[in-house]
XYZ file of C-alpha atoms in Angstrom:
759
model
C 80.876 113.319 125.104
C 80.207 109.845 123.938
C 76.889 108.004 124.607
C 76.506 104.384 123.519
C 73.057 103.414 122.348
C 72.952 99.669 121.739
C 75.315 99.011 118.885
C 75.475 102.680 118.049
C 77.083 105.807 119.553
C 76.286 109.367 119.703
C 79.070 111.871 119.802
C 78.526 115.460 120.962
C 81.486 117.804 120.374
C 82.272 121.085 118.620
C 83.160 121.244 115.007
C 87.037 121.352 115.287
C 89.587 122.829 113.088
C 93.095 122.173 113.997
C 93.515 125.685 115.531
C 90.188 125.412 117.568
C 91.247 121.934 118.853
C 94.664 123.484 119.988
C 92.904 126.236 121.843
C 90.630 123.898 123.657
C 93.163 121.179 124.329
C 96.629 122.407 125.212
C 99.573 120.081 124.216
C 102.021 118.996 126.804
C 105.574 120.302 126.533
C 107.698 117.381 125.699
C 111.534 117.148 125.717
C 112.797 115.596 122.457
C 115.958 113.735 122.844
C 118.957 115.055 120.920
C 121.845 113.107 119.507
C 123.815 114.092 122.542
C 121.194 112.526 124.796
C 121.244 109.332 122.858
C 125.004 109.295 123.106
C 124.908 109.792 126.920
C 122.498 107.001 127.357
C 124.609 104.732 125.111
C 127.785 105.499 127.159
C 126.079 105.214 130.489
C 127.243 102.306 132.551
C 125.704 100.450 135.488
C 125.709 96.876 136.856
C 122.193 96.185 135.423
C 123.249 97.506 132.038
C 126.468 95.494 131.994
C 124.423 92.397 132.938
C 121.997 93.161 130.101
C 124.863 93.542 127.485
C 126.504 90.357 128.774
C 123.153 88.265 128.422
C 122.446 89.952 124.953
C 126.041 89.297 123.673
C 125.922 85.577 124.869
C 122.373 84.430 124.846
C 123.465 81.010 126.244
C 124.012 82.723 129.620
C 120.281 83.397 129.769
C 118.725 80.076 128.574
C 121.256 77.421 129.655
C 120.691 77.909 133.465
C 116.952 77.508 132.918
C 117.372 74.369 130.894
C 114.962 71.551 131.910
C 117.232 68.422 131.884
C 114.555 65.839 132.731
C 111.990 67.261 130.180
C 114.233 68.463 127.403
C 117.456 66.416 127.309
C 116.128 63.213 125.756
C 114.274 65.094 122.967
C 117.336 67.244 122.230
C 119.517 64.136 121.978
C 117.234 62.336 119.587
C 116.827 65.585 117.494
C 120.484 66.193 117.437
C 121.269 62.782 116.190
C 118.722 62.944 113.455
C 119.844 66.466 112.485
C 123.416 65.591 112.646
C 122.949 62.687 110.206
C 121.074 64.925 107.726
C 123.794 67.726 108.197
C 126.559 65.210 107.189
C 124.836 64.280 103.969
C 123.827 67.822 103.120
C 127.429 69.085 103.872
C 128.728 66.564 101.443
C 126.120 67.346 98.761
C 126.224 71.149 98.974
C 130.094 71.014 98.713
C 129.604 69.963 95.115
C 127.684 73.274 94.480
C 130.761 75.128 95.748
C 132.793 73.005 93.313
C 135.125 71.807 96.057
C 135.794 68.233 97.344
C 132.791 66.995 99.302
C 134.740 66.459 102.499
C 135.056 70.209 103.166
C 131.247 70.413 103.338
C 131.657 68.648 106.824
C 133.541 71.640 108.140
C 130.797 74.004 107.070
C 128.378 71.739 108.871
C 130.494 71.774 112.194
C 132.094 74.938 113.075
C 129.276 77.446 112.614
C 127.043 75.224 114.742
C 129.551 75.410 117.624
C 129.753 79.294 117.410
C 125.886 79.645 117.045
C 125.464 77.524 120.229
C 127.080 80.243 122.221
C 125.935 83.377 120.315
C 122.669 82.598 118.613
C 119.210 83.597 119.882
C 117.109 81.029 118.009
C 116.453 77.699 119.750
C 115.388 75.703 116.683
C 117.189 76.557 113.523
C 119.963 74.231 112.304
C 122.988 76.276 111.229
C 125.114 74.967 108.397
C 125.247 74.687 104.644
C 122.386 76.167 102.536
C 122.104 75.417 98.755
C 121.542 79.014 97.725
C 124.627 80.202 99.482
C 126.530 77.269 98.240
C 125.648 78.195 94.696
C 126.684 81.928 95.233
C 129.987 80.891 96.663
C 130.510 78.341 93.891
C 129.894 81.005 91.303
C 132.762 83.143 92.868
C 135.038 80.065 93.123
C 134.459 79.133 89.381
C 135.112 82.785 88.296
C 138.468 83.179 90.259
C 139.935 79.682 89.790
C 140.919 77.847 86.580
C 138.860 74.821 85.431
C 140.592 71.471 85.242
C 140.790 71.567 81.595
C 142.413 74.901 81.440
C 144.957 73.986 84.003
C 145.948 70.843 82.192
C 146.314 72.795 78.858
C 148.206 75.579 80.339
C 150.489 73.816 82.811
C 150.843 70.318 81.338
C 154.533 70.175 82.328
C 154.149 71.358 85.869
C 153.497 69.023 88.825
C 151.817 71.872 90.794
C 148.788 72.059 88.412
C 147.360 68.648 89.149
C 143.803 68.156 90.541
C 144.789 68.558 94.207
C 146.484 71.951 93.572
C 143.339 73.171 91.708
C 141.094 71.944 94.363
C 143.320 73.674 97.009
C 142.916 76.968 95.085
C 139.060 76.434 95.070
C 139.066 75.692 98.860
C 141.110 78.901 99.629
C 138.803 81.051 97.506
C 135.690 79.590 99.055
C 137.097 79.973 102.555
C 138.249 83.654 101.907
C 134.829 84.478 100.518
C 133.200 82.989 103.615
C 135.537 84.931 106.009
C 134.812 88.163 104.294
C 131.046 87.469 104.281
C 131.394 86.792 108.024
C 133.225 89.960 108.693
C 130.427 91.999 106.837
C 127.701 90.161 108.914
C 129.744 90.833 112.101
C 130.146 94.481 111.365
C 126.552 94.883 110.517
C 125.576 93.216 113.777
C 128.001 95.406 115.920
C 126.646 98.581 114.048
C 123.064 97.471 114.634
C 122.207 97.214 110.969
C 119.978 94.174 111.185
C 117.113 96.252 109.860
C 118.525 95.949 106.367
C 116.694 92.551 106.025
C 113.488 94.597 105.681
C 114.618 95.496 102.114
C 114.305 91.924 101.053
C 110.664 91.278 101.036
C 108.997 87.918 101.240
C 108.168 87.941 97.476
C 111.756 88.739 96.636
C 113.278 85.935 98.849
C 110.712 83.462 97.543
C 111.461 84.395 93.838
C 115.274 84.395 94.517
C 115.350 80.915 96.258
C 113.210 79.424 93.491
C 115.496 80.722 90.921
C 118.573 79.356 92.955
C 116.768 76.071 92.953
C 116.757 76.135 89.220
C 120.511 76.897 89.240
C 121.102 74.015 91.538
C 119.159 71.651 89.439
C 121.119 72.601 86.393
C 124.492 72.481 88.268
C 123.797 68.907 89.327
C 123.096 67.563 85.937
C 126.838 67.086 85.181
C 127.123 64.816 88.257
C 123.915 62.921 87.312
C 125.140 62.399 83.753
C 128.877 62.421 84.806
C 129.817 64.795 82.121
C 132.705 67.409 81.793
C 130.980 70.749 81.619
C 132.975 73.967 81.512
C 132.104 76.492 84.174
C 130.316 79.721 83.443
C 129.729 82.627 85.697
C 128.575 85.456 83.324
C 124.909 86.315 82.588
C 123.072 83.532 80.680
C 125.387 81.021 82.318
C 122.596 78.700 83.044
C 121.611 78.435 79.473
C 125.156 77.868 78.415
C 125.496 74.971 81.007
C 122.350 73.418 79.614
C 123.755 73.691 75.999
C 126.905 72.033 77.096
C 125.151 69.198 78.786
C 122.769 68.418 76.048
C 125.570 68.663 73.464
C 127.475 65.790 75.326
C 124.328 63.826 76.204
C 125.600 60.757 74.323
C 128.610 60.566 76.753
C 126.293 59.950 79.757
C 127.384 57.445 82.325
C 124.296 55.176 82.573
C 125.204 53.810 86.030
C 125.388 57.264 87.484
C 122.132 58.376 85.798
C 120.156 55.308 86.836
C 121.451 55.546 90.491
C 120.530 59.172 90.742
C 117.121 58.768 89.130
C 116.189 55.918 91.432
C 117.318 57.804 94.577
C 115.580 60.867 93.578
C 112.304 59.153 93.044
C 112.720 57.240 96.398
C 113.603 60.394 98.345
C 110.689 62.411 96.766
C 108.173 59.607 97.522
C 109.356 59.159 101.127
C 109.397 62.824 101.855
C 105.814 63.110 100.640
C 104.964 60.202 103.037
C 106.638 62.208 105.870
C 104.778 65.284 105.023
C 101.295 63.626 104.750
C 101.604 61.352 107.837
C 103.752 63.650 110.041
C 101.024 63.562 112.679
C 101.091 59.836 112.866
C 104.868 59.220 112.536
C 106.886 59.551 115.769
C 109.839 60.911 113.782
C 110.265 61.414 109.944
C 111.705 58.501 108.070
C 115.461 59.328 107.671
C 115.406 58.561 104.024
C 118.668 60.376 103.158
C 120.503 58.244 105.755
C 118.923 55.042 104.464
C 119.701 55.566 100.847
C 123.260 56.773 101.608
C 124.018 53.601 103.597
C 122.513 51.408 100.769
C 124.044 53.245 98.047
C 127.517 53.251 99.749
C 127.285 49.495 100.406
C 126.177 48.696 96.854
C 128.884 50.997 95.333
C 131.620 49.353 97.433
C 130.312 45.703 97.221
C 129.924 45.736 93.375
C 132.986 47.963 92.811
C 131.093 50.607 90.714
C 134.093 52.850 90.365
C 136.196 50.121 88.495
C 133.303 48.401 86.697
C 131.308 51.347 85.552
C 133.750 54.203 85.975
C 131.417 56.195 88.202
C 132.592 59.390 90.135
C 132.914 58.716 93.851
C 133.805 60.996 96.771
C 137.184 59.453 97.060
C 139.722 60.032 99.875
C 138.429 61.623 102.926
C 141.278 62.533 105.272
C 140.409 62.071 108.949
C 140.699 65.060 111.271
C 141.142 68.786 110.651
C 143.469 70.615 108.381
C 145.504 73.648 109.378
C 143.634 77.061 109.140
C 144.207 79.229 106.067
C 145.422 82.768 105.679
C 142.838 84.631 103.607
C 143.837 86.144 100.246
C 143.926 89.994 100.261
C 143.467 89.987 96.477
C 140.351 87.727 96.706
C 138.935 90.236 99.261
C 139.294 92.893 96.821
C 137.837 90.972 93.843
C 134.785 89.590 95.724
C 133.636 92.397 98.000
C 130.318 92.758 96.126
C 129.658 89.063 95.995
C 130.394 88.722 99.717
C 128.076 91.589 100.594
C 125.274 89.721 98.649
C 126.193 86.381 100.387
C 126.104 88.030 103.780
C 122.798 89.599 103.262
C 121.215 86.504 101.812
C 122.426 84.199 104.439
C 121.128 86.426 107.237
C 117.821 86.965 105.546
C 117.137 83.249 105.202
C 118.296 82.520 108.752
C 116.353 85.429 110.295
C 113.051 84.517 108.426
C 113.275 80.828 109.484
C 114.183 81.901 113.064
C 111.344 84.282 113.151
C 108.862 81.552 112.172
C 109.982 79.333 115.255
C 110.200 82.298 117.585
C 106.491 83.136 116.973
C 105.519 79.484 117.073
C 107.132 78.820 120.379
C 106.826 82.438 121.773
C 110.414 83.484 122.667
C 112.255 86.669 121.370
C 115.026 86.686 118.760
C 117.519 89.569 118.117
C 118.312 90.325 114.404
C 121.481 92.077 115.371
C 122.722 89.352 117.593
C 121.841 86.848 114.836
C 124.122 88.852 112.477
C 126.953 88.540 115.136
C 126.434 84.840 115.546
C 126.258 84.188 111.771
C 129.254 86.437 111.108
C 131.452 84.888 113.915
C 130.436 81.353 112.706
C 131.426 82.062 109.028
C 134.702 83.732 110.100
C 135.539 80.727 112.298
C 134.276 78.192 109.721
C 136.020 79.897 106.849
C 139.332 79.937 108.752
C 139.244 76.163 108.916
C 138.428 75.765 105.164
C 134.624 75.680 105.452
C 132.170 77.633 103.233
C 129.350 80.024 103.937
C 126.668 78.826 106.186
C 123.133 79.860 107.108
C 120.292 77.531 107.832
C 118.711 74.790 105.746
C 114.981 74.844 105.727
C 114.697 70.992 105.565
C 117.374 70.453 108.259
C 115.765 73.026 110.667
C 112.386 71.214 110.038
C 114.109 67.924 111.080
C 115.507 69.443 114.130
C 112.083 70.950 115.272
C 109.932 68.050 114.269
C 112.128 65.440 115.992
C 111.501 67.206 119.294
C 114.466 69.684 119.470
C 113.871 72.190 122.233
C 116.995 74.169 122.377
C 120.453 74.550 120.701
C 121.634 71.489 122.789
C 120.158 69.624 119.769
C 122.461 71.681 117.509
C 125.435 70.792 119.713
C 124.610 67.120 119.485
C 124.337 67.397 115.697
C 127.821 69.051 115.527
C 129.209 65.986 117.632
C 127.730 63.665 115.031
C 129.599 65.618 112.316
C 132.697 65.533 114.273
C 132.611 61.810 114.635
C 132.342 61.525 110.843
C 135.210 64.018 110.402
C 137.656 62.283 112.721
C 136.604 58.573 112.711
C 134.215 57.195 110.126
C 134.416 59.449 107.169
C 136.421 56.842 105.246
C 133.394 54.776 105.061
C 131.718 57.214 102.756
C 134.561 57.172 100.189
C 132.868 54.581 97.754
C 129.646 56.800 97.730
C 128.878 58.106 94.276
C 128.758 61.909 93.590
C 125.521 61.356 91.708
C 123.977 60.035 94.898
C 124.916 63.315 96.631
C 123.599 65.249 93.532
C 120.219 63.456 93.915
C 120.224 64.190 97.678
C 120.795 67.857 96.851
C 117.982 67.845 94.489
C 115.696 66.064 96.923
C 115.962 69.100 99.176
C 114.708 71.446 96.409
C 111.099 70.313 96.366
C 109.937 73.052 98.854
C 111.800 75.742 96.935
C 110.499 74.610 93.621
C 106.913 74.322 94.863
C 107.031 78.120 95.476
C 105.921 78.468 91.921
C 102.333 77.905 93.276
C 102.824 81.115 95.206
C 102.299 83.260 92.031
C 98.634 82.791 91.843
C 98.231 83.614 95.623
C 100.434 86.631 95.261
C 98.449 87.798 92.163
C 95.156 87.733 94.244
C 96.780 89.447 97.123
C 98.945 92.161 95.467
C 99.874 92.515 91.757
C 103.059 94.406 92.788
C 104.267 91.525 95.048
C 103.549 89.099 92.132
C 105.497 91.203 89.795
C 108.388 91.399 92.225
C 108.341 87.623 92.457
C 108.436 87.083 88.704
C 111.004 89.857 87.932
C 113.289 88.487 90.779
C 113.014 84.902 89.403
C 113.791 86.174 85.842
C 116.703 88.343 87.005
C 118.270 85.505 89.068
C 117.991 82.858 86.328
C 119.115 85.030 83.584
C 121.790 87.226 85.157
C 123.036 84.783 87.752
C 122.496 84.879 91.466
C 124.908 87.768 92.314
C 123.668 90.239 89.616
C 120.180 88.875 89.801
C 120.010 89.731 93.585
C 121.142 93.329 93.048
C 118.864 93.803 90.078
C 115.948 92.399 92.096
C 116.505 94.676 95.043
C 116.718 97.600 92.687
C 113.476 96.609 90.965
C 111.778 96.189 94.281
C 112.723 99.705 95.453
C 111.612 100.950 92.043
C 108.090 99.532 92.667
C 107.860 101.394 95.957
C 108.540 104.549 93.975
C 105.930 103.616 91.431
C 103.428 102.912 94.202
C 104.038 106.337 95.705
C 104.517 108.177 92.422
C 101.248 107.013 90.923
C 98.971 106.628 93.880
C 95.291 105.640 93.489
C 93.670 108.833 94.441
C 89.794 108.931 94.722
C 86.771 111.148 95.308
C 84.924 110.507 98.555
C 81.228 110.908 99.486
C 79.175 110.551 102.621
C 77.748 107.072 103.006
C 74.619 106.645 105.081
C 74.386 110.375 105.998
C 76.824 109.845 108.915
C 80.405 110.772 109.538
C 81.637 107.889 107.227
C 83.184 108.878 103.941
C 84.071 106.360 101.319
C 85.064 106.165 97.564
C 81.976 107.450 95.676
C 82.406 104.800 93.084
C 81.871 101.988 95.370
C 78.508 102.934 96.720
C 75.214 103.840 95.282
C 73.487 105.521 98.164
C 75.697 108.426 98.766
C 75.423 112.014 99.869
C 77.545 114.897 98.412
C 76.925 118.444 99.614
C 76.302 120.752 96.618
C 79.385 122.492 95.615
C 81.713 120.498 97.848
C 84.304 117.955 96.534
C 86.351 115.636 98.753
C 89.686 114.392 97.301
C 91.783 111.605 98.980
C 95.617 111.116 98.437
C 96.720 107.704 99.770
C 100.458 108.364 99.490
C 103.232 110.675 100.572
C 103.646 113.981 98.705
C 107.193 114.560 97.356
C 109.029 115.829 94.348
C 108.396 112.718 92.304
C 104.573 112.667 92.502
C 103.546 116.271 93.015
C 102.764 116.744 89.333
C 100.759 113.580 89.258
C 98.837 114.658 92.438
C 98.023 117.994 90.738
C 96.864 116.245 87.531
C 94.639 113.893 89.441
C 93.159 116.714 91.492
C 92.440 118.685 88.249
C 90.775 115.625 86.738
C 88.701 115.139 89.873
C 87.300 118.652 89.986
C 86.812 118.786 86.249
C 88.789 122.096 85.375
C 92.138 123.747 85.539
C 92.146 126.507 88.263
C 94.953 128.378 86.761
C 93.175 128.559 83.342
C 90.009 129.883 85.150
C 92.102 132.360 87.038
C 93.665 133.740 83.870
C 90.411 134.015 82.053
C 88.886 135.883 84.989
C 91.684 138.291 85.097
C 91.316 138.904 81.502
C 87.627 139.502 81.894
C 88.213 141.841 84.781
C 90.574 143.860 82.636
C 87.737 144.249 80.127
C 85.117 145.225 82.856
C 87.498 147.738 84.212
C 87.779 149.403 80.620
C 84.023 149.448 80.328
C 83.633 151.037 83.699
C 86.380 153.590 83.136
C 85.006 154.634 79.716
C 81.530 155.022 80.993
C 80.187 152.160 79.012
C 79.092 150.246 82.061
C 77.004 152.366 84.553
C 75.565 151.311 87.870
C 72.124 152.583 88.876
C 69.861 151.464 91.822
C 68.005 149.368 89.225
C 70.994 147.631 87.920
C 73.738 147.893 85.268
C 73.177 149.791 82.076
C 75.417 148.918 79.160
C 75.384 151.770 76.583
C 76.966 149.750 73.769
C 76.138 146.557 72.177
C 79.658 145.153 71.802
C 83.193 145.774 73.021
C 86.399 144.164 71.884
C 89.948 144.430 72.892
C 92.480 144.789 70.018
C 94.523 141.795 69.389
C 97.558 143.898 70.438
C 95.987 144.613 73.801
C 95.176 140.854 74.367
C 98.709 139.831 73.415
C 100.139 142.323 75.889
C 98.524 140.627 78.767
C 101.453 139.403 80.921
C 101.175 135.827 82.358
C 102.496 137.099 85.685
C 99.717 139.498 85.896
C 96.989 137.067 84.983
C 98.295 134.577 87.555
C 97.828 137.109 90.378
C 94.850 137.108 92.863
C 91.718 138.747 91.485
C 91.340 142.256 93.036
C 88.083 144.101 92.630
C 88.657 146.715 95.398
C 89.010 149.474 92.904
C 85.620 148.679 91.443
C 82.376 149.945 93.115
C 80.971 146.325 92.906
C 82.066 142.767 93.091
C 81.753 140.248 90.425
C 79.999 136.787 90.662
C 81.910 134.851 88.061
C 79.104 132.260 87.602
C 76.890 135.059 86.256
C 76.003 135.861 82.702
C 78.408 138.670 82.303
C 77.858 141.722 80.059
C 78.390 141.759 76.310
C 80.984 139.299 74.970
C 82.772 138.660 78.213
C 82.748 134.852 78.641
C 84.328 133.025 81.616
C 83.831 129.333 82.294
C 81.482 128.696 85.042
C 82.261 126.251 87.999
C 79.964 124.729 90.409
C 82.522 124.307 93.023
C 82.918 126.498 96.186
C 84.762 124.200 98.621
C 87.398 121.534 98.082
C 88.419 119.136 101.013
C 91.815 117.235 100.694
C 91.974 114.097 102.870
C 95.569 113.789 103.736
C 95.108 111.221 106.587
C 97.243 108.752 104.520
C 99.860 111.289 103.687
C 102.805 110.139 105.824
C 105.275 112.773 104.870
C 105.896 115.838 102.811
C 109.169 117.071 101.510
C 110.248 120.401 100.207
C 107.830 119.933 97.383
C 105.332 121.517 99.923
C 105.869 124.686 97.965
C 104.374 123.012 94.901
C 101.405 122.028 97.094
C 101.151 125.592 98.084
C 100.900 126.750 94.457
C 98.090 124.292 93.874
C 96.100 125.591 96.840
C 96.733 129.177 95.801
C 95.329 128.581 92.315
C 92.004 127.289 93.910
C 91.756 130.104 96.585
C 92.267 132.704 93.891
C 89.217 131.599 92.014
C 87.121 131.643 95.252
C 87.266 128.035 95.990
C 87.840 127.393 99.754
C 90.394 124.729 100.366
C 90.465 122.530 103.532
C 93.017 119.854 104.520
C 91.987 117.170 107.038
C 93.532 114.189 108.670
C 96.986 115.419 109.225
C 98.960 115.170 112.482
C 100.624 118.022 114.274
C 104.072 117.156 112.960
C 102.768 117.698 109.378
C 101.577 121.125 110.198
C 104.663 122.005 112.100
C 106.779 121.028 109.119
C 104.696 123.314 106.899
C 105.264 126.211 109.288
C 109.014 125.615 109.181
C 108.809 125.642 105.335
C 107.027 129.077 105.567
C 103.997 127.493 103.872
C 101.479 129.907 105.385
C 100.798 133.493 104.157
C 97.891 135.874 103.676
C 96.264 133.494 101.102
C 96.965 130.040 102.532
C 96.397 130.112 106.207
C 96.739 127.570 108.957
C 92.992 127.760 109.611
C 92.357 125.453 106.618
C 93.245 122.426 108.749
C 90.452 120.311 110.256
C 90.557 117.187 112.241
C 88.289 115.041 110.232
C 86.407 115.139 106.858
C 83.064 115.520 108.830
C 84.381 118.662 110.687
C 85.246 120.259 107.477
C 81.963 119.364 105.870
C 79.889 120.674 108.813
C 82.043 123.826 108.806
C 81.349 124.427 105.052
C 77.596 123.831 105.607
C 77.346 126.166 108.641
C 79.219 128.767 106.734
C 76.940 128.504 103.724
C 73.835 128.623 105.965
C 75.233 131.746 107.575
C 75.825 133.354 104.199
C 72.280 132.480 103.011
C 70.620 133.825 106.211
C 72.028 137.320 105.666
C 69.926 137.712 102.517
C 67.029 140.122 103.234
C 64.959 141.522 100.227
C 63.435 144.292 102.392
C 66.679 146.129 102.184
C 66.630 146.443 98.484
C 65.449 150.089 98.385
C 68.047 151.282 100.807
C 70.986 149.552 99.135
C 73.978 151.710 98.182
C 75.490 151.705 94.694
C 78.951 150.788 95.812
C 77.568 147.498 97.280
C 76.284 145.835 94.084
C 77.619 142.757 92.358
C 76.798 140.842 89.246
C 75.013 137.595 90.380
C 74.396 134.175 88.805
C 70.990 134.908 87.315
C 72.049 138.056 85.478
C 70.886 140.284 88.329
C 72.664 142.946 90.278
C 73.085 142.198 93.942
C 74.918 143.200 97.033
C 75.530 140.863 99.974
C 71.991 141.589 101.277
C 69.787 142.084 98.192
C 69.374 141.560 94.424
C 68.367 143.936 91.677
C 67.800 142.847 88.024
C 70.258 143.892 85.374
C 69.165 146.218 82.433
C 70.960 146.358 79.187
C 70.522 149.266 76.642
C 70.954 148.566 73.002
């Protein structure tokens, strides 16, 4: 019964052990579904289920009929045009990261958007090239294709090894990697494996994208300085590229450098204005479009290519090229890289989509997102595009300019299509250094994540460590190996957290039913002889030894050592009693010798197995209180603990190491320390029963619902034991009921008699 009294409550109920609660409140019989039941449900078909599958497989069928033309269409058109212009420029810029001609970036900005329009569940993300994925694909392209200089030196006399043939090889490799990454994403979606993204934490993604931004920055230096830099894909490649750049710094093309620096400053300044005054601006200033138009006009008007020998985009063939046939050998050589590209691409897209779904309150499906991304990459790769995900800045443009649905994405794809088939030639005079500057202009948000370190350090030191190590791994080892090492390190931190948990001793605060860490409070209440130990992690094979050591440190003694010393002492007492040197009288013990000592041989013959057994005094005419001053030279460490409570409310699971836990409990029980376990659920106890955890020593009656239940049970048990003491029964006491007590006296369970020692 619960009675509220103002802002307090009074609860009146019995003290419950787990068994007592089960007797008073019978559990319902529940049918637990088997694998066969799940398969039957999966294979069951009905009209409603078929409709649900159709809507989930093609989300457009659910939102397009409900489209509000009058309210949303104009906003989607404006948003689509703005996003499409940004997508064109980013497609051209990010193609440089893949080390392929810029024009192929337009395919990556077109085909995945069309597929996502039909299959995607997010209404606001803009699908297309993403710098991190472009860098990852570019690393594979560099590894599997020869550099220009290598081709020239090896095939100087062959007409098939010109720049166009090398570019064609690079395009095929990039497209093949994209197709395989899409296949992996599609299979993961069909198999409902969208949950894998949970293994990429926010800290890991943040550290990885920041490191990728550093790679992007370094990779664009050769375009800004217009230098010939050999490609590197092995670990420490970033530092090798920097060495190559600075060793040729005197060859810098000043026109490219000045152009890129001016554009970079302008883009950063205007983006800052957009951010600060976004509430006042109707739409963000399209600075990328403005500088692109100006830079293209200036380059064409002053003939920068001929006068200053700058690198330009060059010929952009109108229309689409024929689909490619993927290379089977490339599939075999890049399966690991493609898996990383697939996971990172999905993780970034899903995290951005989740932000907008929460903001605008609509559901997204991770598995359907995998299918949409996978199909988009397969289709885009087949038409010579490269891996797509979502760009944070591009999605921000689509949302901030009023985009309501993926109609905006479709409009942006139409803008890209117009550039591909009609007006792409206008961008031919555009300098590559301008594209490099635009690519770097999109890195501000990624680089600014450095400020996250301080926040993460305050929140969780493990998360901060994950961020730092992920950043270091990705910078030093490269994006592919860095991602694998980062995931492994993150999983290792989970092992560390559970292997070395922060165990604590609890005490009663406020003399209520609240128990907190005793170190955190000054006014605490601890029942005499009772200790409460809390374990905040699962108990399994990796931390059972640590758990035992922490428990020993908390109680202040090793129970096994106490048990062995008591068994040795018991052996001496038995010898004294059998030899008649220890006699029991109604007045107490009479020891007829002043000393007794086992021979060294006898002590050495004590078997460890025998000393580890439970203490058995049934063959003696008395029981022994081990906290007493024992006769003669028999010394056993005294302990002031009679009850130990283990708070397992935070223990989520227990593996077969439960037998190790049983050994720990047995050691305490055998030295007359009662052990109680609190806070576990019924499944925990059921698993222990299946593991044959309980026996005559460790019983299932040790489980209580709460700490307070166990404490009250101990106090009631202690009061009951004390109430049985009755001095008037001293004269009638029988000899076989006496024990040695704590003050040196002789007692049975109902009376005490002083001890006498004869010298």
